[in-house]
Amino acid sequence: MIGERIVVCMVLLSLMKASFGVKRHFYKWNVEYMFWSPDCKENMVMGINGQFPGPTIRSRAGDYIHVQLTNKLHTEGVVIHWHGIRQMGTPWADGTASISQCVINPGETFNYRFIVDRAGTYFYHGHYGMQRSAGLYGSLIVDVGKGEKEGFEYDGEFDLLLSDWWHQGVHLQELGLSSSPIRWIGEPQSILINGRGQYNCSLAAHYSKNPSQQCMLKGGEQCAPYILHVEPQKKYRLRIASTTALASLNFAIAGHKMVVVEADGNYVEPFKTKSLDIYSGESYSVIITTNKNPSQNYWISAGVIARPPNTSQALTLLNYVNVSASKLPKSPPPQTPTWNDTARSKAFTNRILAKKGTHPPPINYDRRIVLLNTQNRHNGVIKWALNNVSLSLPFTPYLGAMKFGLHQAFDQAKPPESYDMSYDVMKPGDNPNTTIGNGVYMLGYMTTVDVILQNANALSKGVSEAHPWHLHGHDFWVLGYGEGKFSEKDERKLNLKNPPLRNTAVIFPYGWTALRFVADNPGVWAFHCHIEPHLHMGMGVVFAEAVERVKNIPSEAISCGLTARRFINTTKLHA
């Protein structure tokens, strides 16, 4: 009861702040396709108000955000997810199609209203089909509240949004993923930094002393590198977020170490590193000191890890202001670590711990859900599945269906809590067939939930992939990582002292990741792999908690699906 009252008071306090004195931010956005050249090759991107990436939202903790989003697309719907914003008290604003809201149809307008309750580095992106791959994303930065200070000092700041880019359109990608045999999307053509990159620049990645062979710093306005102009002997905060659709990246600045201070909107115990591993859905803040030779410029690189790197590094410059930005560094760019050096990646990840003084997780859990992640087939089409269920979302959003008792809108059977422990995670399954479902894990309000993500061999022998998993509506404590199959002996390996709070965590090949969170946010929430094609192929589950406590759901959020429309004709929506 005490915990429940605390949550209710937090929500009420936030709402009161929004009503009395806290700044309100209003944005009027139009989403539409447009011609653009992200990597110097013209293509079609999904932009906002004629911008790619979309406009940056900047606010303070406790501020009220109102985005009036109009769909200017002619033939498809759209939604936007505010990645990392917990949506306490406003679950319908989470921006997940078929889960928290209806798709915004062509010509329609939807109002996203929510409070950004915590400082941190966040971003937003499309969450319908594979629209993130089409370029629908942007930065969302929340500064500390007025009168508050960060736990670290810096003189300047840069916001870096990392993404990957394909020349094949997303509709062709979606069709290929649903075909038999599958037509895989392949590796991205380019890695972008703030929406800018240069296609086929392998000469720059391998470095050539012949200026005529340098493709770096060439190209038009839309693809010219975003250069970081700095002064000597200063400290700079770099906010780095990854909205990649597929690629896991390693980020580095030649000659400069980084001090990691924030991860996914939560402070971490600071540590130095030469490079930063960042998986899709993750965000970090790092501090750099510009104490190197001020008469030189230095490469900044973002290269692919965790997959065979068939895409050139993204490159830009750290430019000391007394040097021309056209002066190329004398040394080659930082070398991206070997793509399959999992031991190195695990070592980096294990260095991320909660800042001293952070509240630790509950010692015990009330419920444990073990999710075995496998690659399967359904009617000849390749799918991803959890405990042999591949997610296929319903037409009617769960939030409305649960609130108004529309039981026929989705599967009522309880999804499996675990898997057959005789399953050998080190080799492909004997029976590769899976089932399709959209059942929901119903969580007790204010209960402590453990999720064990268990990785396994894919359909091809000797193949297991890294998967970054993102939870909506909550942060979770990352209790630990391990190899092979999770068992009772691994319990003693879990970190209950200072595990980091995150909203996204990677599960490594042939390994497991243990997470813990408190179900303290009434609503319906997605939990899924943040790799865009993997979610499209079914790699996700749905959690729900205390939906009966959700009040004042906007009618436009849930008035879709035949069942909902029939119900809405006879029912007043605002409960």
XYZ file of C-alpha atoms in Angstrom:
575
model
C 0.000 0.000 0.000
C 2.816 2.424 0.823
C 4.450 1.894 -2.590
C 1.100 2.323 -4.305
C 0.475 5.626 -2.520
C 3.916 6.866 -3.473
C 3.260 6.183 -7.163
C -0.158 7.868 -7.030
C 1.344 10.894 -5.285
C 4.118 11.109 -7.886
C 1.608 11.132 -10.721
C -0.589 13.732 -8.991
C 2.419 15.894 -8.200
C 3.574 15.761 -11.809
C 0.112 16.702 -13.041
C -0.061 19.565 -10.563
C 3.314 20.831 -11.721
C 2.091 20.731 -15.294
C -0.916 22.830 -14.301
C 0.851 25.335 -12.047
C 3.979 27.050 -13.264
C 5.862 24.327 -15.123
C 6.602 25.163 -18.721
C 4.325 23.786 -21.419
C 5.785 22.960 -24.820
C 3.507 22.840 -27.843
C 4.584 21.425 -31.199
C 2.564 21.136 -34.373
C 4.011 18.390 -36.529
C 3.209 17.089 -39.984
C 4.585 13.669 -40.946
C 5.189 13.088 -44.650
C 7.511 11.438 -47.128
C 9.995 13.656 -48.912
C 13.049 13.413 -51.120
C 16.307 13.555 -49.173
C 19.959 12.571 -49.505
C 21.023 11.207 -46.104
C 24.184 9.600 -47.504
C 24.582 11.806 -50.608
C 22.326 9.461 -52.602
C 18.803 10.814 -53.058
C 16.049 8.663 -51.649
C 12.677 8.930 -49.965
C 12.644 9.564 -46.212
C 9.875 10.025 -43.671
C 10.301 13.475 -42.198
C 8.560 15.898 -39.859
C 7.815 19.473 -40.944
C 10.219 19.042 -43.838
C 13.076 17.999 -41.545
C 15.144 14.838 -41.327
C 15.809 13.785 -38.639
C 12.737 15.260 -37.009
C 12.841 18.369 -34.790
C 14.626 18.079 -31.450
C 12.459 18.451 -28.363
C 14.270 20.136 -25.489
C 12.671 20.585 -22.089
C 13.222 20.351 -18.339
C 12.225 17.604 -15.961
C 8.590 18.096 -14.974
C 7.656 19.984 -18.150
C 4.471 19.245 -20.067
C 4.805 18.214 -23.721
C 1.988 18.546 -26.259
C 2.659 17.338 -29.803
C -0.181 17.766 -32.275
C 0.697 15.195 -34.920
C -0.997 15.218 -38.323
C -0.514 12.330 -40.732
C 0.227 13.755 -44.183
C 1.050 10.331 -45.610
C -1.354 9.353 -48.356
C -1.572 5.592 -47.963
C -0.506 4.526 -44.465
C -1.011 5.203 -40.795
C 1.572 6.441 -38.311
C 2.329 6.632 -34.563
C 5.313 7.971 -32.611
C 6.844 6.358 -29.518
C 8.636 8.561 -26.983
C 11.479 6.200 -26.195
C 12.479 6.189 -22.521
C 9.592 8.393 -21.341
C 7.649 6.263 -18.860
C 4.243 7.892 -19.494
C 3.205 7.683 -15.852
C -0.530 8.396 -15.881
C -0.688 8.763 -19.687
C -0.234 5.244 -21.106
C -2.231 6.098 -24.254
C 0.551 8.551 -25.220
C 3.224 5.827 -25.410
C 2.826 5.691 -29.174
C 2.615 1.956 -29.859
C 0.205 0.927 -32.594
C -2.327 -1.725 -31.519
C -1.036 -1.616 -27.940
C -1.546 1.871 -26.512
C -3.364 3.555 -29.383
C -4.940 3.287 -32.806
C -2.900 4.070 -35.859
C -3.271 7.705 -36.932
C -4.828 7.358 -40.374
C -3.977 9.569 -43.381
C -5.316 13.060 -42.855
C -6.020 12.511 -39.150
C -4.516 14.375 -36.185
C -3.614 12.931 -32.790
C -2.562 14.893 -29.714
C 0.264 13.436 -27.646
C 0.204 14.978 -24.163
C 2.584 13.816 -21.448
C 5.014 14.901 -18.746
C 8.759 14.337 -18.974
C 9.369 13.487 -15.348
C 13.125 12.807 -15.348
C 16.197 14.417 -16.823
C 18.052 12.344 -19.401
C 18.942 11.589 -23.001
C 15.990 10.204 -24.947
C 14.606 10.106 -28.462
C 11.397 9.410 -30.361
C 10.626 7.240 -33.357
C 7.881 5.658 -35.428
C 6.363 2.499 -33.958
C 4.177 1.228 -36.783
C 5.443 -1.203 -39.392
C 9.082 -0.361 -40.055
C 8.769 3.410 -40.186
C 11.830 3.877 -37.994
C 13.814 2.365 -40.872
C 12.243 5.009 -43.130
C 13.752 7.785 -41.024
C 10.954 8.699 -38.621
C 12.963 9.658 -35.538
C 14.463 12.560 -33.631
C 16.063 13.587 -30.327
C 14.269 14.297 -27.053
C 16.493 15.908 -24.422
C 15.334 16.539 -20.867
C 17.474 18.823 -18.732
C 17.380 18.861 -14.953
C 14.669 20.938 -13.333
C 15.181 24.592 -12.475
C 17.422 25.029 -9.483
C 18.830 21.512 -9.833
C 22.335 20.529 -10.909
C 23.874 17.562 -12.636
C 26.379 15.471 -10.719
C 29.085 16.463 -13.185
C 30.280 19.649 -14.865
C 30.863 20.528 -18.498
C 31.348 23.613 -20.663
C 29.389 22.625 -23.756
C 27.174 19.922 -25.177
C 26.484 18.025 -28.397
C 23.544 15.737 -29.211
C 24.399 12.806 -31.505
C 21.726 10.558 -32.957
C 23.127 7.408 -34.583
C 21.145 5.490 -37.190
C 21.529 3.158 -40.159
C 20.232 3.651 -43.675
C 19.137 1.471 -46.597
C 18.551 2.421 -50.205
C 15.729 -0.118 -50.460
C 12.402 1.260 -49.242
C 10.786 -0.087 -46.083
C 7.748 -1.465 -47.879
C 9.976 -3.690 -49.993
C 11.845 -4.667 -46.826
C 8.598 -5.621 -45.087
C 7.471 -7.670 -48.093
C 10.798 -9.498 -48.207
C 10.636 -10.367 -44.518
C 7.174 -11.874 -44.955
C 8.082 -13.872 -48.059
C 8.963 -17.534 -48.416
C 11.842 -17.859 -48.955
C 12.744 -14.791 -46.945
C 14.359 -11.854 -48.687
C 16.498 -10.479 -45.867
C 17.041 -6.728 -45.785
C 20.840 -7.142 -45.792
C 23.293 -4.840 -44.085
C 22.698 -1.073 -44.215
C 24.297 0.960 -46.960
C 25.384 3.672 -44.526
C 25.667 4.625 -40.873
C 24.396 8.134 -40.165
C 25.332 10.663 -37.479
C 22.495 13.139 -36.993
C 21.011 11.933 -40.263
C 24.212 12.525 -42.250
C 26.552 10.007 -43.826
C 28.337 9.211 -47.047
C 27.700 6.120 -49.082
C 30.595 3.954 -50.248
C 33.288 5.803 -48.322
C 35.433 2.777 -47.537
C 38.557 4.700 -48.634
C 38.037 7.139 -45.791
C 37.445 4.279 -43.363
C 40.723 2.636 -44.338
C 42.397 6.042 -44.633
C 44.263 7.286 -47.637
C 46.979 9.947 -47.607
C 46.020 10.953 -51.122
C 43.550 13.857 -50.747
C 42.018 13.083 -54.139
C 40.851 9.732 -52.772
C 39.200 11.149 -49.674
C 35.421 11.052 -49.823
C 35.190 12.508 -46.320
C 33.718 16.013 -46.007
C 32.323 15.963 -49.543
C 28.699 16.052 -50.590
C 25.742 18.398 -50.459
C 24.176 20.196 -47.537
C 21.981 17.249 -46.523
C 24.831 14.752 -46.185
C 27.793 16.923 -45.175
C 29.119 15.593 -41.861
C 27.889 17.090 -38.609
C 31.196 18.423 -37.263
C 31.786 18.963 -33.549
C 33.501 22.344 -33.120
C 35.285 22.542 -29.755
C 37.615 24.844 -27.858
C 40.837 23.594 -26.252
C 40.961 22.694 -22.553
C 37.200 22.402 -22.145
C 34.842 19.646 -21.048
C 32.000 18.638 -23.336
C 28.995 16.439 -22.760
C 28.104 14.214 -25.682
C 24.570 12.849 -25.578
C 24.638 9.770 -27.813
C 21.506 7.798 -28.716
C 21.037 4.928 -31.160
C 17.875 4.605 -33.182
C 19.411 2.094 -35.587
C 17.075 -0.418 -37.170
C 19.629 -3.252 -37.202
C 23.211 -2.226 -36.471
C 24.976 -2.376 -33.124
C 27.736 0.208 -33.054
C 31.039 1.090 -31.444
C 31.617 4.830 -31.053
C 35.084 6.343 -30.605
C 36.972 9.635 -30.813
C 40.590 9.374 -31.879
C 43.007 10.306 -29.080
C 40.243 11.145 -26.583
C 38.899 9.036 -23.759
C 35.290 9.288 -22.683
C 33.848 9.244 -19.174
C 30.443 7.534 -19.181
C 28.044 9.278 -16.765
C 24.498 8.435 -17.922
C 22.734 5.484 -19.529
C 19.094 5.544 -20.653
C 18.260 8.544 -18.489
C 19.877 7.133 -15.333
C 23.174 8.164 -13.740
C 25.886 5.540 -13.642
C 29.095 5.275 -11.677
C 31.505 7.215 -13.946
C 34.152 5.220 -15.782
C 36.648 5.927 -18.542
C 36.646 4.158 -21.874
C 38.367 4.497 -25.247
C 35.197 3.511 -27.071
C 31.503 3.032 -26.400
C 29.368 0.054 -27.421
C 25.838 1.231 -28.148
C 22.988 -1.037 -29.206
C 19.731 -0.015 -30.842
C 17.500 1.717 -28.315
C 20.288 2.684 -25.915
C 21.407 6.192 -24.995
C 24.425 7.504 -23.106
C 26.041 10.696 -21.915
C 29.821 10.871 -21.949
C 32.215 13.633 -20.931
C 35.289 14.376 -23.040
C 38.126 16.772 -22.290
C 39.658 18.636 -25.225
C 43.227 18.422 -23.961
C 44.967 17.137 -27.086
C 47.084 19.022 -29.629
C 44.855 21.997 -30.563
C 46.510 22.360 -33.963
C 44.992 19.067 -35.144
C 41.543 17.673 -35.862
C 40.466 14.199 -34.768
C 38.289 11.523 -36.327
C 35.007 10.508 -34.730
C 33.812 7.083 -35.868
C 30.844 4.768 -35.464
C 31.422 1.235 -36.766
C 29.337 -1.943 -36.809
C 29.794 -4.666 -34.191
C 27.852 -7.878 -33.406
C 27.260 -8.503 -37.135
C 29.684 -8.998 -40.027
C 30.600 -5.366 -40.820
C 29.629 -4.931 -44.460
C 28.931 -1.236 -43.876
C 31.639 1.429 -43.761
C 32.224 3.407 -40.594
C 30.371 6.650 -40.117
C 32.968 9.393 -39.838
C 33.008 12.995 -38.767
C 35.461 15.346 -37.075
C 36.198 16.730 -33.653
C 37.358 20.155 -34.829
C 39.475 22.340 -32.562
C 38.219 25.818 -33.453
C 41.596 27.379 -34.227
C 42.061 24.806 -37.009
C 40.182 24.727 -40.289
C 37.552 21.987 -40.374
C 38.840 21.095 -43.823
C 42.154 19.946 -42.352
C 41.997 16.179 -42.184
C 43.641 14.288 -39.304
C 47.109 12.908 -39.844
C 46.220 9.568 -38.267
C 43.618 7.055 -39.460
C 40.196 6.820 -37.819
C 39.774 4.643 -34.713
C 39.601 0.999 -35.648
C 36.259 -0.610 -34.870
C 36.709 -3.689 -32.637
C 36.343 -7.121 -34.194
C 32.632 -7.611 -34.780
C 32.363 -10.987 -32.999
C 34.579 -10.199 -29.999
C 31.768 -10.936 -27.567
C 34.113 -11.121 -24.593
C 35.148 -7.498 -25.152
C 31.510 -6.416 -25.541
C 30.508 -8.201 -22.326
C 33.418 -6.639 -20.448
C 32.292 -3.171 -21.494
C 28.664 -3.837 -20.592
C 29.585 -5.199 -17.178
C 31.324 -1.919 -16.342
C 27.991 -0.084 -16.360
C 26.810 0.133 -12.737
C 24.401 2.388 -10.883
C 25.837 5.570 -9.420
C 26.620 5.326 -5.737
C 23.570 6.234 -3.696
C 21.085 4.900 -6.229
C 18.258 2.903 -4.670
C 18.926 -0.835 -5.157
C 16.321 -3.270 -6.503
C 13.983 -5.289 -4.271
C 15.805 -8.297 -2.855
C 13.069 -10.756 -3.821
C 10.772 -11.114 -6.794
C 7.078 -11.996 -6.834
C 7.040 -13.514 -10.288
C 9.617 -14.763 -12.756
C 9.013 -15.032 -16.493
C 11.597 -16.895 -18.578
C 11.534 -16.046 -22.276
C 13.336 -18.380 -24.673
C 14.189 -16.486 -27.846
C 14.210 -18.705 -30.949
C 14.064 -18.364 -34.694
C 11.286 -20.447 -36.190
C 8.983 -20.983 -39.148
C 5.256 -20.520 -39.550
C 3.686 -21.761 -42.783
C 7.125 -21.613 -44.352
C 7.781 -17.994 -43.313
C 10.700 -17.306 -40.948
C 9.629 -15.845 -37.611
C 11.115 -15.018 -34.229
C 9.332 -16.373 -31.179
C 9.324 -16.270 -27.376
C 8.507 -19.607 -25.769
C 7.355 -20.698 -29.225
C 4.873 -17.818 -29.663
C 5.495 -15.229 -32.374
C 3.765 -11.921 -31.624
C 1.114 -10.703 -34.056
C -0.640 -7.572 -32.800
C -4.456 -7.295 -32.867
C -6.496 -4.656 -34.709
C -8.003 -3.218 -31.538
C -5.488 -1.627 -29.112
C -5.043 -3.660 -25.951
C -5.511 -0.590 -23.756
C -9.075 0.009 -24.946
C -9.941 -3.668 -25.234
C -8.923 -4.327 -21.624
C -10.448 -1.148 -20.243
C -13.838 -1.954 -21.726
C -13.827 -5.735 -21.483
C -13.579 -6.531 -25.200
C -12.293 -10.042 -24.592
C -12.692 -11.169 -28.191
C -10.207 -8.527 -29.380
C -7.108 -10.599 -28.495
C -6.055 -14.049 -27.287
C -7.354 -14.742 -23.786
C -5.129 -17.753 -23.194
C -2.217 -17.012 -20.878
C 1.130 -16.944 -22.718
C 3.716 -19.442 -21.428
C 5.773 -18.413 -18.382
C 8.756 -20.544 -19.398
C 9.887 -23.244 -21.829
C 10.746 -26.924 -21.759
C 14.060 -26.960 -19.872
C 15.211 -29.983 -21.878
C 15.582 -27.656 -24.879
C 19.208 -27.390 -26.004
C 19.902 -23.686 -26.547
C 23.208 -24.480 -28.257
C 21.733 -26.027 -31.398
C 18.736 -25.483 -33.698
C 15.465 -26.906 -32.416
C 14.304 -30.312 -33.633
C 10.921 -28.811 -34.517
C 11.374 -25.332 -35.997
C 7.644 -24.571 -36.283
C 6.071 -21.896 -34.111
C 2.637 -20.576 -33.247
C 1.230 -17.082 -33.765
C -0.381 -15.301 -30.833
C -1.161 -12.013 -29.134
C -1.855 -13.015 -25.545
C -0.807 -10.749 -22.684
C 1.234 -11.248 -19.528
C -1.044 -9.820 -16.807
C 1.117 -8.420 -14.004
C -0.030 -7.745 -10.470
C 0.060 -4.061 -9.602
C 3.150 -3.074 -7.585
C 4.585 -6.587 -7.805
C 8.259 -7.213 -8.501
C 8.794 -9.051 -11.771
C 11.897 -10.853 -13.000
C 12.403 -11.520 -16.689
C 15.105 -13.930 -17.811
C 15.906 -13.478 -21.477
C 17.362 -16.727 -22.789
C 19.132 -16.669 -26.135
C 19.494 -19.754 -28.334
C 20.738 -20.994 -31.687
C 18.933 -19.586 -34.726
C 17.681 -21.805 -37.569
C 21.180 -21.993 -39.038
C 23.671 -24.110 -37.119
C 26.285 -22.152 -35.198
C 24.379 -18.846 -35.387
C 23.167 -16.898 -32.364
C 22.689 -13.138 -32.502
C 22.814 -10.234 -30.062
C 19.394 -8.702 -29.366
C 18.774 -5.374 -27.578
C 15.485 -5.578 -25.634
C 13.459 -2.472 -24.770
C 10.713 -2.180 -22.151
C 8.041 0.504 -22.465
C 6.612 2.299 -19.446
C 9.356 1.248 -17.022
C 13.019 1.082 -16.270
C 14.461 -2.239 -15.132
C 17.487 -3.243 -13.131
C 19.937 -5.315 -15.165
C 20.873 -7.958 -12.624
C 23.412 -9.718 -14.775
C 24.498 -11.555 -17.883
C 25.645 -15.132 -18.302
C 26.561 -17.807 -20.804
C 24.596 -20.874 -21.811
C 21.311 -21.790 -20.148
C 20.176 -19.910 -17.050
C 19.791 -22.217 -14.044
C 19.558 -22.103 -10.265
C 23.340 -21.935 -9.932
C 23.255 -18.579 -11.711
C 21.170 -17.014 -8.953
C 24.264 -16.197 -6.922
C 25.727 -14.305 -9.893
C 22.942 -11.722 -9.874
C 23.884 -8.208 -8.796
C 21.442 -6.925 -6.179
C 23.807 -4.264 -4.824
C 24.344 -1.739 -7.628
C 22.807 -2.966 -10.904
C 22.181 -0.232 -13.481
C 18.688 1.022 -14.232
C 18.027 0.861 -17.968
C 15.150 0.695 -20.412
C 17.134 -1.281 -22.986
C 19.501 -4.215 -22.418
C 21.328 -6.556 -24.752
C 21.200 -10.337 -24.651
C 24.416 -11.807 -26.010
C 24.733 -14.847 -28.307
C 24.129 -18.176 -26.518
C 23.603 -16.332 -23.256
C 21.056 -14.979 -20.813
C 20.215 -11.583 -19.347
C 18.353 -11.150 -16.049
C 16.101 -8.123 -15.510
C 13.966 -6.956 -12.585
C 11.306 -4.236 -12.490
C 8.331 -3.141 -10.406
C 4.931 -3.151 -12.129
C 4.091 0.346 -10.894
C 2.662 1.954 -14.044
C -0.969 1.145 -14.966
C -1.299 0.465 -18.670
C -0.330 -1.940 -21.434
C 3.316 -2.016 -22.422
C 5.429 -3.526 -25.173
C 8.610 -5.466 -24.401
C 10.507 -6.343 -27.547
C 13.732 -6.617 -29.459
C 14.610 -3.137 -30.715
C 15.969 -4.460 -34.000
C 13.261 -3.329 -36.404
C 13.004 -6.411 -38.650
C 13.099 -8.750 -35.636
C 10.085 -7.057 -34.053
C 8.370 -7.149 -37.434
C 8.999 -10.912 -37.454
C 7.411 -11.402 -34.027
C 10.147 -10.906 -31.416
C 8.148 -9.289 -28.652
C 5.647 -9.752 -25.830
C 3.059 -7.541 -24.115
C 2.746 -6.757 -20.411
C -0.345 -5.262 -18.749
C -0.880 -4.002 -15.216
C -3.787 -2.356 -13.389
C -5.568 -1.214 -16.547
C -8.684 -0.640 -14.456
C -6.840 2.291 -12.842
C -6.338 4.102 -16.149
C -8.682 7.082 -16.455
C -9.765 9.496 -19.185
C -8.479 7.629 -22.212
C -8.899 9.900 -25.267
C -11.451 8.416 -27.650
C -9.139 8.814 -30.667
C -6.566 6.579 -28.957
C -8.774 3.478 -28.964
C -11.660 4.007 -31.389
C -10.503 1.524 -34.004
C -11.045 -2.144 -34.758
C -14.478 -3.539 -35.523
C -15.091 -4.620 -31.959
C -14.153 -1.249 -30.489
C -16.262 0.673 -32.979
C -19.296 -1.443 -32.189
C -18.746 -0.846 -28.492
C -18.057 2.875 -28.827
C -21.360 3.431 -30.603
C -23.150 2.601 -27.375
C -20.675 3.536 -24.660
C -19.351 6.780 -23.312
C -15.567 6.537 -23.554
C -14.378 8.782 -20.768
C -14.600 6.450 -17.781
